[in-house]
Amino acid sequence: MAVLVVKRSIMHRYQSIGQAIEEAAPGDMIEIRDGIYEESLDIAKRLTLYGVGNVTIKGGVFIRYQTHVAMRNLRFRQGQGLYVKGDLQLENCVIEEQLIRTQIMVSYGSLLMKNCAVLATPLNHFGLRVANGSSVILVDTTFEHHVKAQIIAQNCELSLTNCMLLEGKKHGIFAIRHVKMTMEDCEIHGHDKAQVMAASSEIAMTNCLVHQGQGVGIQLFDSTTFRMDGCEIKEHLDTNMVVHRSDLMISDCIFSDGQSHGLYLGEKSDAKFYDCQISRHVKAQVLIENSKVELYQCHVRNGMAVGLTIVDEADVSLNQCKIQNHQQFHIIVDASGLKLHQSTIQFGQSGGIYGNEHAKIMMQHTTIRELQSHHVYINNARLFTQYCTFEQMEGNGITCIDAIFEVANSYFKDGQESSYAMIWSDQSMGRIENCKVDEAARPFLALSNKSLLEMRHTDIAAVKAPAVVQENSQLFVQGHVQPATWQKDTASKISQIEGMQVMGDKKIEIVKHDIKKII
């Protein structure tokens, strides 16, 4: 292995890099001394080129097919770009101001860049284009100011570690299709459109920061598989993450401070979130449309509007989550399904859960408290609760309009003095079973407009006004009955399901039918 020295001096044998390449044997090293070399390099043999001092190459670089080349300590400036069909390793290099749209092109080849910078002028649309089965590894490398995308990839493998993509005019990364990409400890900042956009690809991000974009943070389309762990997506003028028809697994991530939504998940996407935090968005923090989404131990808080909006036949479950402090409803469910388990909804300027248009809401071991309006409000929807707690109620605890509901094994506590009832049914059918009610000055039940309700084994001895039944409504009671004042109008009925008991100075009628058959 020989070392060929290139220097622009009449005292040296090799005054041009091309001359040294032509005469070098495979495996030789070419040492390039200080100077500006205005020449293009066409390399078809295994070589190592390295600069000593300030070395600038003004010309194109072409690495031939099945050729391994290593380059380090070089600056490529105002040339015809780098075109890699073989195997190129770049270390401590700068690629800038190339006179073509794409500064680096890798096709049918491989590229390793370590501690490099790719810097653009308005002429440079792309920093790096990767295609045709190529493989690229980027380490400690920076891309800045490209017009269309800092990196555009198609049908390739791409790995970025500790890289920075800064202030492009459109996208940071644009993975068109069939891209397998991993990113670790990277920062993407300040792009005018989606900072990361991927379609029909497989993406994994770990410990990355995507922030301060003028458009969307991350945008995924067309059956993309996306995995993200320990990342922070924040401060975008549009939605922090937009997902269409894709598969997500997100853990220990932060979505915050967006001027639109935190997350939009739509068009039959399938997503799982673990230990994530979503906060301080101007619009609904999470918007889910026609998708299946699971959230585990997530915290959605301090939004300017709604916490979660769930629409168009979405299927959503929240397990051990906290939803708190939103200026509008914490959760809106429209024509969709929602399951809550061991979760908490609290501290709101408005209500807890709003269900509409045949929504189905199921709650288990969940607490709703300290809201300034309805804890749960359903209209033309269904509600089923088990082992839930409704506390510190200012408005209605549960409001049901044209709905079907069941409240079982639940606890109503600290019902502040109010004209509202803890449970209000309007033209609805429901059952209350095995519930506990603390002392309260407000009514426990209010039935109106042909409501039909069964109450079984629920202790309401501490309530000042157990029930108000009016407008052709019916209340069927089984189990605990205490001699308090039950209020009804002449068109309504309060009946005992089994046996005959006395309520005050009135008898409750015997009803032979079980309301379960009616519901």
Short mmCIF file of C-alpha atoms in Angstrom, two decimals:
data_model
loop_
_atom_site.label_atom_id
_atom_site.label_comp_id
_atom_site.label_asym_id
_atom_site.label_seq_id
_atom_site.Cartn_x
_atom_site.Cartn_y
_atom_site.Cartn_z
CA MET A 1 0.00 0.00 0.00
CA ALA A 2 1.49 3.29 -1.13
CA VAL A 3 0.80 6.89 -0.10
CA LEU A 4 0.57 9.30 -3.02
CA VAL A 5 0.92 12.98 -2.12
CA VAL A 6 -0.91 15.65 -4.13
CA LYS A 7 0.16 19.28 -3.90
CA ARG A 8 -0.20 22.18 -6.29
CA SER A 9 3.52 22.76 -6.67
CA ILE A 10 5.97 22.09 -9.46
CA MET A 11 8.13 20.28 -6.91
CA HIS A 12 5.58 17.50 -6.51
CA ARG A 13 4.88 14.64 -8.86
CA TYR A 14 1.09 14.78 -8.41
CA GLN A 15 -0.34 18.25 -8.85
CA SER A 16 -3.89 17.05 -9.47
CA ILE A 17 -6.00 14.54 -7.59
CA GLY A 18 -7.15 12.93 -10.82
CA GLN A 19 -3.56 12.16 -11.81
CA ALA A 20 -2.93 10.45 -8.48
CA ILE A 21 -6.15 8.43 -8.78
CA GLU A 22 -5.21 7.30 -12.26
CA GLU A 23 -1.79 6.03 -11.18
CA ALA A 24 -2.77 4.64 -7.76
CA ALA A 25 -3.10 0.92 -7.20
CA PRO A 26 -6.17 -0.50 -5.41
CA GLY A 27 -5.75 -0.01 -1.67
CA ASP A 28 -3.42 3.01 -1.98
CA MET A 29 -3.88 6.21 0.01
CA ILE A 30 -3.89 9.67 -1.54
CA GLU A 31 -2.81 12.54 0.69
CA ILE A 32 -4.04 15.92 -0.54
CA ARG A 33 -2.22 18.99 0.72
CA ASP A 34 -3.53 22.58 1.17
CA GLY A 35 -5.19 24.14 -1.81
CA ILE A 36 -8.22 24.49 -4.09
CA TYR A 37 -8.51 21.73 -6.69
CA GLU A 38 -10.86 22.54 -9.56
CA GLU A 39 -11.38 19.08 -10.97
CA SER A 40 -13.91 16.26 -10.97
CA LEU A 41 -13.08 12.85 -9.55
CA ASP A 42 -14.13 9.60 -11.19
CA ILE A 43 -13.07 6.71 -8.95
CA ALA A 44 -13.29 3.06 -9.96
CA LYS A 45 -10.77 1.48 -7.58
CA ARG A 46 -10.47 1.00 -3.81
CA LEU A 47 -8.76 4.11 -2.46
CA THR A 48 -8.49 6.37 0.58
CA LEU A 49 -8.31 10.15 0.04
CA TYR A 50 -7.60 12.52 2.91
CA GLY A 51 -6.82 16.18 3.25
CA VAL A 52 -3.99 17.76 5.18
CA GLY A 53 -4.72 21.43 5.91
CA ASN A 54 -7.50 23.29 4.08
CA VAL A 55 -8.39 21.27 1.02
CA THR A 56 -11.27 22.32 -1.24
CA ILE A 57 -12.44 20.31 -4.25
CA LYS A 58 -14.48 22.18 -6.87
CA GLY A 59 -15.87 19.53 -9.13
CA GLY A 60 -18.06 16.47 -9.23
CA VAL A 61 -17.32 13.18 -7.49
CA PHE A 62 -18.42 9.88 -9.01
CA ILE A 63 -17.91 6.59 -7.17
CA ARG A 64 -18.26 3.69 -9.58
CA TYR A 65 -20.28 0.54 -8.98
CA GLN A 66 -18.64 -2.03 -6.63
CA THR A 67 -15.92 0.44 -5.66
CA HIS A 68 -14.97 1.18 -2.05
CA VAL A 69 -13.65 4.69 -1.36
CA ALA A 70 -12.89 6.47 1.92
CA MET A 71 -12.52 10.27 2.14
CA ARG A 72 -11.81 12.48 5.13
CA ASN A 73 -10.89 16.06 6.00
CA LEU A 74 -12.10 17.45 2.66
CA ARG A 75 -14.38 20.30 1.56
CA PHE A 76 -16.46 19.83 -1.59
CA ARG A 77 -17.63 23.21 -2.79
CA GLN A 78 -19.32 24.57 -5.92
CA GLY A 79 -18.98 21.32 -7.81
CA GLN A 80 -21.31 18.96 -9.61
CA GLY A 81 -22.29 17.03 -6.51
CA LEU A 82 -21.33 13.60 -5.20
CA TYR A 83 -22.80 10.60 -7.01
CA VAL A 84 -22.35 7.25 -5.29
CA LYS A 85 -22.99 3.92 -6.98
CA GLY A 86 -20.32 2.09 -5.03
CA ASP A 87 -19.33 2.32 -1.36
CA LEU A 88 -18.26 5.72 -0.01
CA GLN A 89 -17.14 6.66 3.51
CA LEU A 90 -16.93 10.36 4.34
CA GLU A 91 -15.47 11.64 7.61
CA ASN A 92 -14.88 15.24 8.73
CA CYS A 93 -16.04 16.55 5.38
CA VAL A 94 -18.13 19.53 4.23
CA ILE A 95 -20.36 19.43 1.15
CA GLU A 96 -21.70 22.85 0.25
CA GLU A 97 -23.05 25.05 -2.51
CA GLN A 98 -22.98 22.40 -5.21
CA LEU A 99 -24.06 23.72 -8.59
CA ILE A 100 -26.81 21.15 -9.05
CA ARG A 101 -30.08 20.54 -7.24
CA THR A 102 -29.03 17.40 -5.33
CA GLN A 103 -25.76 17.70 -3.43
CA ILE A 104 -25.32 13.96 -2.72
CA MET A 105 -26.95 11.16 -4.70
CA VAL A 106 -26.72 7.50 -3.66
CA SER A 107 -28.16 4.94 -6.07
CA TYR A 108 -27.41 1.21 -5.97
CA GLY A 109 -24.65 2.02 -3.47
CA SER A 110 -23.85 2.71 0.17
CA LEU A 111 -22.71 5.78 2.06
CA LEU A 112 -21.30 6.34 5.54
CA MET A 113 -21.00 9.95 6.68
CA LYS A 114 -19.45 10.78 10.03
CA ASN A 115 -18.97 14.28 11.43
CA CYS A 116 -19.93 15.95 8.17
CA ALA A 117 -21.95 19.00 7.16
CA VAL A 118 -24.13 19.47 4.07
CA LEU A 119 -24.87 23.17 3.55
CA ALA A 120 -27.14 24.61 0.88
CA THR A 121 -27.72 27.64 -1.28
CA PRO A 122 -31.12 28.42 -2.91
CA LEU A 123 -29.99 26.32 -5.88
CA ASN A 124 -29.84 23.13 -3.79
CA HIS A 125 -33.22 21.42 -3.56
CA PHE A 126 -31.98 18.30 -1.76
CA GLY A 127 -29.06 17.64 0.52
CA LEU A 128 -29.09 13.86 0.17
CA ARG A 129 -31.12 11.67 -2.19
CA VAL A 130 -31.11 7.92 -1.57
CA ALA A 131 -32.76 5.38 -3.86
CA ASN A 132 -32.67 1.99 -5.57
CA GLY A 133 -31.82 -0.32 -2.69
CA SER A 134 -29.05 1.85 -1.31
CA SER A 135 -27.89 1.93 2.32
CA VAL A 136 -26.89 5.13 4.13
CA ILE A 137 -25.53 5.66 7.65
CA LEU A 138 -25.22 9.20 9.00
CA VAL A 139 -23.41 9.94 12.27
CA ASP A 140 -22.84 13.40 13.81
CA THR A 141 -23.85 15.01 10.53
CA THR A 142 -25.71 18.28 9.84
CA PHE A 143 -27.95 19.31 6.93
CA GLU A 144 -29.00 22.93 6.59
CA HIS A 145 -31.19 25.18 4.42
CA HIS A 146 -32.17 22.94 1.50
CA VAL A 147 -35.10 24.15 -0.58
CA LYS A 148 -37.26 21.02 -0.84
CA ALA A 149 -35.96 18.33 1.54
CA GLN A 150 -32.76 17.94 3.47
CA ILE A 151 -33.01 14.18 2.89
CA ILE A 152 -35.25 12.47 0.34
CA ALA A 153 -35.34 8.67 0.36
CA GLN A 154 -37.02 5.91 -1.62
CA ASN A 155 -36.57 2.14 -1.59
CA CYS A 156 -33.55 2.18 0.72
CA GLU A 157 -32.22 1.79 4.26
CA LEU A 158 -31.26 4.89 6.21
CA SER A 159 -29.79 5.34 9.69
CA LEU A 160 -29.18 8.66 11.47
CA THR A 161 -27.39 9.00 14.81
CA ASN A 162 -26.82 12.32 16.58
CA CYS A 163 -27.63 14.28 13.43
CA MET A 164 -29.17 17.72 12.92
CA LEU A 165 -31.52 18.84 10.14
CA LEU A 166 -31.99 22.58 10.38
CA GLU A 167 -34.16 25.26 8.76
CA GLY A 168 -35.08 23.81 5.40
CA LYS A 169 -37.58 25.57 3.18
CA LYS A 170 -39.91 22.54 3.02
CA HIS A 171 -39.19 19.16 4.62
CA GLY A 172 -36.49 17.80 6.85
CA ILE A 173 -36.88 14.15 5.82
CA PHE A 174 -39.13 12.97 3.01
CA ALA A 175 -39.32 9.15 2.92
CA ILE A 176 -41.49 8.46 -0.12
CA ARG A 177 -41.97 4.67 -0.02
CA HIS A 178 -40.26 1.43 0.95
CA VAL A 179 -37.82 3.22 3.24
CA LYS A 180 -36.51 1.54 6.38
CA MET A 181 -35.16 4.30 8.58
CA THR A 182 -33.87 4.58 12.14
CA MET A 183 -33.11 7.85 13.92
CA GLU A 184 -31.44 8.19 17.31
CA ASP A 185 -30.49 11.31 19.28
CA CYS A 186 -31.30 13.58 16.34
CA GLU A 187 -32.71 17.12 16.15
CA ILE A 188 -34.98 18.41 13.40
CA HIS A 189 -35.79 22.10 13.58
CA GLY A 190 -37.37 24.98 11.74
CA HIS A 191 -38.77 23.59 8.47
CA ASP A 192 -41.59 25.33 6.65
CA LYS A 193 -43.63 22.16 5.96
CA ALA A 194 -43.71 18.71 7.57
CA GLN A 195 -40.39 18.21 9.30
CA VAL A 196 -40.61 14.43 8.85
CA MET A 197 -42.89 13.00 6.16
CA ALA A 198 -43.13 9.28 5.40
CA ALA A 199 -45.32 7.12 3.18
CA SER A 200 -45.37 3.31 2.86
CA SER A 201 -42.23 3.05 4.98
CA GLU A 202 -40.90 1.70 8.27
CA ILE A 203 -39.57 4.36 10.66
CA ALA A 204 -38.10 4.15 14.18
CA MET A 205 -37.10 7.21 16.22
CA THR A 206 -35.39 7.21 19.62
CA ASN A 207 -34.52 10.20 21.82
CA CYS A 208 -35.10 12.72 19.05
CA LEU A 209 -36.25 16.34 19.18
CA VAL A 210 -38.55 17.69 16.46
CA HIS A 211 -39.49 21.29 17.15
CA GLN A 212 -40.34 24.80 16.02
CA GLY A 213 -41.60 24.03 12.55
CA GLN A 214 -43.83 26.29 10.48
CA GLY A 215 -46.04 23.37 9.48
CA VAL A 216 -46.60 19.82 10.75
CA GLY A 217 -44.03 18.09 12.94
CA ILE A 218 -44.35 14.48 11.73
CA GLN A 219 -46.71 13.35 8.95
CA LEU A 220 -47.30 9.69 8.09
CA PHE A 221 -49.28 8.15 5.19
CA ASP A 222 -50.13 4.93 3.40
CA SER A 223 -49.42 2.00 5.71
CA THR A 224 -46.31 3.41 7.31
CA THR A 225 -45.10 1.55 10.40
CA PHE A 226 -43.80 4.03 12.94
CA ARG A 227 -42.06 3.41 16.28
CA MET A 228 -40.99 6.24 18.56
CA ASP A 229 -39.47 6.19 22.04
CA GLY A 230 -38.23 8.99 24.28
CA CYS A 231 -38.84 11.75 21.72
CA GLU A 232 -40.18 15.29 22.03
CA ILE A 233 -42.37 16.85 19.33
CA LYS A 234 -43.27 20.44 20.11
CA GLU A 235 -43.89 24.05 19.10
CA HIS A 236 -45.29 23.64 15.60
CA LEU A 237 -47.65 26.10 13.95
CA ASP A 238 -49.67 23.15 12.67
CA THR A 239 -50.37 19.75 14.25
CA ASN A 240 -47.41 18.15 16.01
CA MET A 241 -48.14 14.72 14.48
CA VAL A 242 -50.54 13.76 11.66
CA VAL A 243 -51.20 10.10 10.85
CA HIS A 244 -53.21 8.56 7.98
CA ARG A 245 -53.69 4.81 7.45
CA SER A 246 -50.61 3.85 9.44
CA ASP A 247 -49.48 1.75 12.40
CA LEU A 248 -47.91 3.44 15.44
CA MET A 249 -46.20 2.37 18.66
CA ILE A 250 -45.24 5.42 20.76
CA SER A 251 -43.68 5.32 24.24
CA ASP A 252 -42.32 7.88 26.71
CA CYS A 253 -42.80 10.81 24.31
CA ILE A 254 -43.85 14.43 24.75
CA PHE A 255 -46.16 16.38 22.43
CA SER A 256 -46.52 19.99 23.52
CA ASP A 257 -47.10 23.65 22.74
CA GLY A 258 -48.62 23.36 19.27
CA GLN A 259 -50.79 26.00 17.65
CA SER A 260 -53.17 23.32 16.34
CA HIS A 261 -53.64 19.72 17.52
CA GLY A 262 -51.10 17.66 19.38
CA LEU A 263 -52.00 14.46 17.54
CA TYR A 264 -54.30 13.74 14.61
CA LEU A 265 -54.92 10.04 13.97
CA GLY A 266 -57.19 9.27 11.05
CA GLU A 267 -58.25 7.01 8.21
CA LYS A 268 -58.12 3.65 9.97
CA SER A 269 -54.80 4.08 11.69
CA ASP A 270 -53.84 1.74 14.54
CA ALA A 271 -51.90 3.36 17.38
CA LYS A 272 -50.65 2.54 20.87
CA PHE A 273 -49.26 5.15 23.26
CA TYR A 274 -47.42 4.33 26.48
CA ASP A 275 -46.30 6.84 29.15
CA CYS A 276 -46.74 9.85 26.88
CA GLN A 277 -47.45 13.48 27.80
CA ILE A 278 -49.63 15.73 25.64
CA SER A 279 -50.06 19.33 26.73
CA ARG A 280 -50.72 22.97 25.86
CA HIS A 281 -52.26 22.79 22.39
CA VAL A 282 -54.60 25.43 20.99
CA LYS A 283 -57.04 22.95 19.38
CA ALA A 284 -58.06 19.48 20.56
CA GLN A 285 -54.93 17.91 22.00
CA VAL A 286 -55.76 14.51 20.46
CA LEU A 287 -58.10 14.19 17.47
CA ILE A 288 -58.95 10.60 16.55
CA GLU A 289 -61.02 9.84 13.46
CA ASN A 290 -62.04 6.37 12.27
CA SER A 291 -59.04 4.73 13.94
CA LYS A 292 -58.18 2.32 16.73
CA VAL A 293 -56.12 3.94 19.48
CA GLU A 294 -54.95 2.72 22.89
CA LEU A 295 -53.39 4.98 25.52
CA TYR A 296 -51.66 3.55 28.61
CA GLN A 297 -50.48 5.67 31.52
CA CYS A 298 -50.62 8.82 29.41
CA HIS A 299 -51.17 12.37 30.68
CA VAL A 300 -53.22 14.83 28.61
CA ARG A 301 -53.35 18.21 30.32
CA ASN A 302 -53.56 21.99 30.11
CA GLY A 303 -55.19 22.31 26.69
CA MET A 304 -56.77 25.49 25.35
CA ALA A 305 -59.76 23.54 23.98
CA VAL A 306 -60.76 19.84 24.16
CA GLY A 307 -58.53 17.11 25.56
CA LEU A 308 -59.52 14.26 23.22
CA THR A 309 -61.98 14.42 20.31
CA ILE A 310 -63.04 10.97 19.08
CA VAL A 311 -65.18 10.83 15.93
CA ASP A 312 -66.35 8.78 12.94
CA GLU A 313 -66.44 5.23 14.30
CA ALA A 314 -63.14 5.42 16.14
CA ASP A 315 -62.34 2.84 18.83
CA VAL A 316 -60.38 4.32 21.73
CA SER A 317 -59.29 2.99 25.11
CA LEU A 318 -57.59 4.82 27.97
CA ASN A 319 -55.93 2.78 30.71
CA GLN A 320 -54.44 4.44 33.81
CA CYS A 321 -54.48 7.83 32.11
CA LYS A 322 -54.92 11.35 33.49
CA ILE A 323 -56.95 13.90 31.52
CA GLN A 324 -56.99 17.25 33.24
CA ASN A 325 -57.40 21.00 33.05
CA HIS A 326 -59.02 21.74 29.70
CA GLN A 327 -61.05 24.80 28.86
CA GLN A 328 -63.67 22.76 26.99
CA PHE A 329 -64.80 19.15 27.51
CA HIS A 330 -61.98 16.83 28.46
CA ILE A 331 -63.26 14.16 26.05
CA ILE A 332 -65.78 14.40 23.18
CA VAL A 333 -67.03 11.15 21.65
CA ASP A 334 -69.11 11.32 18.46
CA ALA A 335 -70.34 8.17 16.71
CA SER A 336 -67.44 6.24 18.28
CA GLY A 337 -66.47 3.97 21.17
CA LEU A 338 -64.52 4.93 24.29
CA LYS A 339 -63.31 2.71 27.12
CA LEU A 340 -61.76 4.13 30.28
CA HIS A 341 -60.09 1.96 32.90
CA GLN A 342 -58.39 3.17 36.07
CA SER A 343 -58.23 6.69 34.68
CA THR A 344 -58.81 10.16 36.12
CA ILE A 345 -60.57 13.16 34.59
CA GLN A 346 -60.25 16.32 36.65
CA PHE A 347 -59.75 20.09 36.95
CA GLY A 348 -61.71 21.56 34.06
CA GLN A 349 -63.31 24.86 33.15
CA SER A 350 -66.06 22.91 31.40
CA GLY A 351 -67.22 19.29 31.47
CA GLY A 352 -65.73 15.82 31.61
CA ILE A 353 -67.06 13.55 28.85
CA TYR A 354 -69.53 14.47 26.10
CA GLY A 355 -70.99 11.61 24.06
CA ASN A 356 -73.12 12.14 20.96
CA GLU A 357 -74.49 10.39 17.85
CA HIS A 358 -74.67 6.79 19.08
CA ALA A 359 -71.38 6.96 20.95
CA LYS A 360 -70.70 4.06 23.33
CA ILE A 361 -68.81 4.98 26.50
CA MET A 362 -67.64 2.37 28.99
CA MET A 363 -65.97 3.36 32.26
CA GLN A 364 -64.37 1.14 34.91
CA HIS A 365 -62.52 2.14 38.07
CA THR A 366 -62.40 5.72 36.81
CA THR A 367 -62.68 8.98 38.75
CA ILE A 368 -64.20 12.23 37.46
CA ARG A 369 -63.94 15.23 39.75
CA GLU A 370 -63.62 18.98 40.22
CA LEU A 371 -65.22 20.11 36.98
CA GLN A 372 -67.22 23.28 36.50
CA SER A 373 -69.90 21.58 34.39
CA HIS A 374 -71.31 18.10 33.72
CA HIS A 375 -69.07 15.19 34.64
CA VAL A 376 -70.64 13.05 31.88
CA TYR A 377 -73.10 14.36 29.26
CA ILE A 378 -74.51 11.94 26.69
CA ASN A 379 -77.00 12.73 23.96
CA ASN A 380 -78.36 9.91 21.80
CA ALA A 381 -75.59 7.69 23.12
CA ARG A 382 -74.89 4.83 25.55
CA LEU A 383 -73.04 4.91 28.86
CA PHE A 384 -71.94 2.00 31.07
CA THR A 385 -69.99 2.57 34.30
CA GLN A 386 -68.56 0.14 36.85
CA TYR A 387 -66.72 1.05 40.07
CA CYS A 388 -66.41 4.72 39.18
CA THR A 389 -66.26 7.79 41.40
CA PHE A 390 -68.01 11.09 40.69
CA GLU A 391 -66.98 13.78 43.13
CA GLN A 392 -66.98 17.51 43.76
CA MET A 393 -69.84 18.09 41.34
CA GLU A 394 -70.92 21.62 40.50
CA GLY A 395 -73.22 20.72 37.59
CA ASN A 396 -74.88 17.38 36.91
CA GLY A 397 -72.83 14.32 37.64
CA ILE A 398 -74.33 12.36 34.76
CA THR A 399 -76.70 13.88 32.17
CA CYS A 400 -78.49 11.53 29.76
CA ILE A 401 -80.66 12.79 26.90
CA ASP A 402 -82.31 10.27 24.58
CA ALA A 403 -79.80 7.74 25.85
CA ILE A 404 -79.33 4.29 27.37
CA PHE A 405 -77.17 4.05 30.47
CA GLU A 406 -76.13 1.86 33.37
CA VAL A 407 -74.34 3.08 36.50
CA ALA A 408 -73.20 0.25 38.76
CA ASN A 409 -71.04 -0.07 41.88
CA SER A 410 -70.14 3.59 41.71
CA TYR A 411 -69.68 6.33 44.29
CA PHE A 412 -71.14 9.84 44.28
CA LYS A 413 -69.44 12.10 46.79
CA ASP A 414 -69.12 15.75 47.67
CA GLY A 415 -72.10 16.89 45.64
CA GLN A 416 -71.90 20.61 46.23
CA GLU A 417 -75.16 22.45 46.87
CA SER A 418 -76.77 23.03 43.52
CA SER A 419 -80.08 22.94 41.69
CA TYR A 420 -78.64 20.21 39.44
CA ALA A 421 -79.13 16.50 40.11
CA MET A 422 -76.32 14.00 40.43
CA ILE A 423 -78.02 11.97 37.68
CA TRP A 424 -80.45 13.54 35.22
CA SER A 425 -82.34 11.48 32.66
CA ASP A 426 -84.31 13.11 29.83
CA GLN A 427 -86.18 10.74 27.51
CA SER A 428 -83.70 8.02 28.46
CA MET A 429 -83.64 4.46 29.79
CA GLY A 430 -81.26 3.30 32.43
CA ARG A 431 -80.31 1.38 35.55
CA ILE A 432 -78.53 2.40 38.74
CA GLU A 433 -77.29 -0.49 40.82
CA ASN A 434 -75.26 -0.96 44.02
CA CYS A 435 -74.14 2.66 44.17
CA LYS A 436 -73.17 4.74 47.19
CA VAL A 437 -74.20 8.35 47.66
CA ASP A 438 -72.76 10.73 50.27
CA GLU A 439 -74.78 13.39 52.01
CA ALA A 440 -75.93 16.07 49.60
CA ALA A 441 -78.46 18.89 49.52
CA ARG A 442 -79.08 18.44 45.81
CA PRO A 443 -81.37 15.74 44.31
CA PHE A 444 -79.79 12.42 43.46
CA LEU A 445 -82.11 11.69 40.50
CA ALA A 446 -84.06 13.87 38.11
CA LEU A 447 -86.23 12.14 35.50
CA SER A 448 -88.10 13.99 32.78
CA ASN A 449 -89.69 13.58 29.36
CA LYS A 450 -90.77 9.92 29.48
CA SER A 451 -87.63 8.58 31.09
CA LEU A 452 -87.60 5.01 32.36
CA LEU A 453 -85.18 4.14 35.17
CA GLU A 454 -84.51 1.23 37.48
CA MET A 455 -82.65 1.74 40.75
CA ARG A 456 -81.46 -1.34 42.64
CA HIS A 457 -79.78 -1.60 46.03
CA THR A 458 -78.53 1.99 46.10
CA ASP A 459 -78.25 3.70 49.46
CA ILE A 460 -79.58 7.24 49.20
CA ALA A 461 -80.45 7.73 52.86
CA ALA A 462 -78.09 10.70 53.16
CA VAL A 463 -79.57 12.60 50.21
CA LYS A 464 -82.02 15.39 50.99
CA ALA A 465 -84.04 14.86 47.81
CA PRO A 466 -83.73 11.28 46.50
CA ALA A 467 -85.60 11.77 43.24
CA VAL A 468 -87.64 14.18 41.15
CA VAL A 469 -89.80 12.31 38.61
CA GLN A 470 -91.88 14.23 36.09
CA GLU A 471 -93.24 14.48 32.53
CA ASN A 472 -94.57 10.91 32.16
CA SER A 473 -91.42 9.31 33.56
CA GLN A 474 -91.20 6.09 35.58
CA LEU A 475 -88.83 5.08 38.35
CA PHE A 476 -88.64 1.49 39.57
CA VAL A 477 -86.97 0.90 42.93
CA GLN A 478 -85.64 -2.29 44.50
CA GLY A 479 -83.68 -2.69 47.67
CA HIS A 480 -83.08 0.27 49.95
CA VAL A 481 -85.98 2.64 50.33
CA GLN A 482 -85.98 5.28 53.03
CA PRO A 483 -88.86 7.46 54.22
CA ALA A 484 -87.74 10.67 52.57
CA THR A 485 -89.52 13.06 50.28
CA TRP A 486 -89.72 11.66 46.77
CA GLN A 487 -91.11 14.16 44.30
CA LYS A 488 -93.22 13.33 41.26
CA ASP A 489 -95.92 14.90 39.18
CA THR A 490 -99.31 13.29 38.54
CA ALA A 491 -98.30 11.96 35.14
CA SER A 492 -95.28 10.06 36.46
CA LYS A 493 -94.85 6.91 38.54
CA ILE A 494 -92.53 5.65 41.28
CA SER A 495 -92.88 1.88 41.77
CA GLN A 496 -91.40 -0.91 43.82
CA ILE A 497 -90.11 -3.82 41.78
CA GLU A 498 -90.69 -6.50 44.45
CA GLY A 499 -92.95 -6.47 47.49
CA MET A 500 -94.72 -3.55 49.11
CA GLN A 501 -93.01 -0.86 51.13
CA VAL A 502 -94.05 2.46 52.55
CA MET A 503 -92.43 5.73 51.53
CA GLY A 504 -93.57 8.45 53.84
CA ASP A 505 -97.35 8.33 53.86
CA LYS A 506 -97.63 6.74 50.42
CA LYS A 507 -97.43 3.17 49.27
CA ILE A 508 -95.24 2.11 46.38
CA GLU A 509 -97.03 -0.05 43.84
CA ILE A 510 -96.00 -3.63 43.14
CA VAL A 511 -94.52 -4.07 39.67
CA LYS A 512 -94.15 -7.63 38.43
CA HIS A 513 -91.98 -6.89 35.41
CA ASP A 514 -88.21 -6.74 35.62
CA ILE A 515 -86.88 -3.62 33.93
CA LYS A 516 -83.93 -5.62 32.56
CA LYS A 517 -86.34 -7.00 29.99
CA ILE A 518 -87.35 -3.49 29.04
CA ILE A 519 -83.76 -2.25 28.68
#
